[in-house]
Amino acid sequence: MGTHYDIIAMGLLPHTTTHTEASSPHCRPIGPARSLLPTRLLLPSAAASIPHYVSRPAPQPGRAARSCWGRQMAELESLETAAEHERILREIESTDTACIGPTLRSVYDGEEHGRFMEKLEARIRNHDREIEKMCNFHYQGFVDSITELLKVRGEAQKLKNQVTDTNRKLQSEGKELIIAMEELKQCRLQQRNISATVDKLTLCLPVLEMYSKLREQMKSKRHYPALKTLEHLEHTYLPQVSHYRFCKVMVDNIPKLREEIKEVSMSDLKDFLESIRKHSDKIGETAMKQDCRYNQWKIIARIFFNLLLSPNIKAQQQRSLDNIVSQHPRISGGKKSKKEACTSSDLEVKNTSPMSEQDSGILDVEDEEEDEEVPGAQELVDFSPVYRCLHIYSVLGARETFENYYRKQRRKQARLVLQPPSNMHETLDGYRKYFNQIVGFFVVEDHILHTTQGLVNRAYIDELWEMALSKTIAALRTHSSYCSDPSLVLDLKNLIVLFADTLQGYGFPVNQLFDMLLEIQDQYSETLLKKWSGVFRNILDSDNYSPIPVTNEEIYKKIVGQFPFQDAELEKQPFPKKFPFSEFVPKVYNQIKEFIYACLKFSEDLHLSSTEVDDMIRKSTNLLLTRTLSNCLQNVIKRKNVGLTELVQIIINTTHLEKSCKFLEEFITNITNVLPETVHTTKLYGTTTFKDARHAAEEEIYTNLNQKIDQFLQLADYDWMALEPGSRASDYLVDLIGFLRSTFAVFTHLPGKVAQTACMSACKHLSTSLMQLLLEAEVRQLTLGALQQFNLDVEECEQFARSGPVPGFQGDTLQLAFIDLRQLLDLFIQWDWSTYLADYGQPTCKYLRVNPTTALVLLEKISRVMRDTSRKNNVFAQFRKNERDKQKLIDTVAKQLRGLINSHHS
């Protein structure tokens, strides 16, 4: 016991009792050693006494005092040690055995190890006494329990023997049953295994069948059904048999199969996009053909409706109907609207054959008969590759990737489609192919928009259309500027209208195209003006400038039907008879109407109001009249080889054309249904044009007459030194007068003022030219005989003026053209200087038109003759005796004339 408690005190064994101690009737377990320790310690009393020693005043130094102080300190230290040991013992009793090491270390670190061991031994002995008391208290009960257990052991042995015997008998009798049960167990195990195998195979067979079906679909390129099969296989069948190795192989192959389906479907899409790009012109051609037929039916219906309202169909409607029927002899019906064709397409993806997929959905319509119904634009295209690829990418969760790829590729194709060929302006086919490609592109996109959900949206379509519209308009502006043929421009306009109407039917805004057509209209007008300039030149060059002869009533009515001319007197005349104008009048008039028709053709289908069409036609017609026709007439009038007869006929023709302007106004009013009195209606300037041309022709007549007169005057050959005059007028002047008489005889159809002005101008020019001929500086000497011959010529001119070559002159108005010459010649021939000098400057002067300078020049020429004494035949030879007086008189007159000239200048 002592040893055991020593070990406990050392902390090497747990504070528990051994089996032997527990079995002793005198031993029983006790609680923690803490309950057995004394509760009163000396440490507090000792500690309380410390202040008594500390606060007491220090004794006086001495040996006895020091000895007392040492004892007190020793007692104090002993109390502190005892208190510390007590604390350690309490910790040993109350602390877990695993944590008692630091407590024991503090004992061994101190100097009172022996005293601690003594206290520990005393504490152990105290505990031993407590244990012994407790064991002695419970010993009797323990002995009774042992006695009862000994009795039970005998009964248990008997029971054991009976159980053993019974078990032996049971084992012997149940051996056969055990064998049968083992056999049954094996059978049941085999049956369970077979059933499990059947169940597993039942689960695996659908997986294998689905996988086989997947392979067949992949082989036949039915990619979307294959993808659906793959989805069912992955999510429905494989999870049921996922623990088999072959399923793991399938699971590993699923991503590869998906990627393969993805790549194959994308390859089909690429083939589809490439084929669509190549065949977009065919798709657009079909769509535009449908719209063209639809528009033709509308035009025919409108014309027949107007015909029903008014039996007298208008000219432009008849012409439009004739054009449509001639250009399109067979117009088949049954056209389905584009939107219906778009919305009625099947949205479900159908399983198509591999051949159809290889063809990328473009159907062949090249061998289509003309009389068959034109297939819809969507009927030409199999969109299943797009649908399949879209569904496949949607199922694979890559729809956004597919949409971005599709839109990117279509944008690239749009840029290629919108790039016009460099020679597009040369032929209409170039424009047609360009438009067909654009229409085909947007027809496909419109169909995709309405048959898919989100592959393309309206914003994307609008963005592409804005780009296409800007590029198309820019290309048309550039290439149309090269067109010089109005027929090509008109065909281009019709093609643009068809292009715009077709795309408008698919919901695209085309207002900018119609605005651009108004710009092309100006160019069309310019090309028309150039074309009609050549037409007018040919008409004017080929005209004979003579009145149109008419031999019978049929020809007369034909010409009257071509040109609005009414003359009661001419109608009364018998055949043959002549129209006053030449052939170019009805031809020019008809060509002006053809020009108006050409302008009207361009305005068709532009969605313009009647007022706008009327204004456009009138402006173009004004340009034709004021610029083109006017220039052509001016060029004809200004030609060098044009004769007076041609000029006279031009004046007559322009007069009749001027009168026809009101009929042109009525013609435009009839085809546009816009009255001339309407506000802002443009007036035709034809009257001004023909007036200007007539005035130019009149001026040219005047100039031409003067030139002819000058040509005759160049033939004049006067002998200015002749002593005697001839018996009649000069030959050149007689010929000149004859020419003037025959010329003015042609002027009978001219307006009176024109003929009178031409005659007066010719006489004035003749008078002025004769005056210049008389006064020219080269003629330095002049005889009175030559002057008298000159007087005969002037009298011939006056006789011509008095004869009235042109009716309408009052009195001697025409003779006044020669008054200057007459008064000058009378002055010299009569030698009436006294009257001239006396009455000079007075309104009633007889020689009022004689200028002193002119008289002086002529007088000096005569004076030089008299001074030339070397001549034998002097004009004043018969007055030799008065020679000095004559010369003196001439000098006096010349002096007075110089005085008059000087006074006039001052």
Tab-separated table of C-alpha atoms in Angstrom, residues 210-211 213-234 250 253-270 349 357 384-398 402:
chain	number	residue	atom	x	y	z
A	210	MET	CA	-29.702	4.041	-80.356
A	211	TYR	CA	-26.003	4.082	-81.026
A	213	LYS	CA	-29.306	4.397	-85.243
A	214	LEU	CA	-26.983	7.337	-84.592
A	215	ARG	CA	-24.336	5.804	-86.846
A	216	GLU	CA	-26.872	5.220	-89.610
A	217	GLN	CA	-28.112	8.822	-89.386
A	218	MET	CA	-24.570	10.130	-89.475
A	219	LYS	CA	-23.827	7.955	-92.477
A	220	SER	CA	-26.922	9.203	-94.320
A	221	LYS	CA	-26.075	12.852	-93.382
A	222	ARG	CA	-29.276	13.315	-91.402
A	223	HIS	CA	-27.434	15.454	-88.943
A	224	TYR	CA	-30.243	17.074	-87.035
A	225	PRO	CA	-32.047	13.723	-86.307
A	226	ALA	CA	-28.621	12.317	-85.420
A	227	LEU	CA	-28.155	15.140	-82.947
A	228	LYS	CA	-31.554	14.446	-81.418
A	229	THR	CA	-30.658	10.751	-81.167
A	230	LEU	CA	-27.376	11.703	-79.556
A	231	GLU	CA	-29.217	13.829	-76.987
A	232	HIS	CA	-31.572	10.948	-76.102
A	233	LEU	CA	-28.638	8.533	-75.903
A	234	GLU	CA	-26.659	10.803	-73.631
A	250	MET	CA	-19.649	5.924	-75.959
A	253	ASN	CA	-17.140	9.611	-78.242
A	254	ILE	CA	-20.158	11.890	-77.730
A	255	PRO	CA	-18.144	15.195	-77.826
A	256	LYS	CA	-16.389	13.964	-80.966
A	257	LEU	CA	-19.715	13.096	-82.606
A	258	ARG	CA	-21.123	16.501	-81.690
A	259	GLU	CA	-18.105	18.225	-83.158
A	260	GLU	CA	-18.390	16.106	-86.298
A	261	ILE	CA	-22.068	17.014	-86.697
A	262	LYS	CA	-21.164	20.644	-86.083
A	263	GLU	CA	-18.438	20.618	-88.731
A	264	VAL	CA	-20.550	18.796	-91.328
A	265	SER	CA	-23.522	21.111	-90.823
A	266	MET	CA	-21.234	24.149	-91.076
A	267	SER	CA	-19.787	22.704	-94.283
A	268	ASP	CA	-23.321	22.379	-95.679
A	269	LEU	CA	-24.016	25.961	-94.663
A	270	LYS	CA	-20.857	27.174	-96.414
A	349	VAL	CA	-36.790	21.036	-91.081
A	357	GLU	CA	-28.137	18.877	-99.781
A	384	SER	CA	-33.031	23.399	-95.156
A	385	PRO	CA	-29.219	23.653	-94.749
A	386	VAL	CA	-29.688	26.942	-92.897
A	387	TYR	CA	-32.494	25.578	-90.751
A	388	ARG	CA	-30.582	22.401	-89.938
A	389	CYS	CA	-27.437	24.236	-89.044
A	390	LEU	CA	-29.389	26.739	-86.935
A	391	HIS	CA	-31.188	23.966	-85.039
A	392	ILE	CA	-27.988	22.007	-84.585
A	393	TYR	CA	-26.096	24.977	-83.193
A	394	SER	CA	-29.057	25.874	-81.003
A	395	VAL	CA	-29.140	22.377	-79.535
A	396	LEU	CA	-25.371	22.484	-79.035
A	397	GLY	CA	-25.645	25.815	-77.212
A	398	ALA	CA	-23.663	27.689	-79.883
A	402	PHE	CA	-23.748	30.527	-85.641
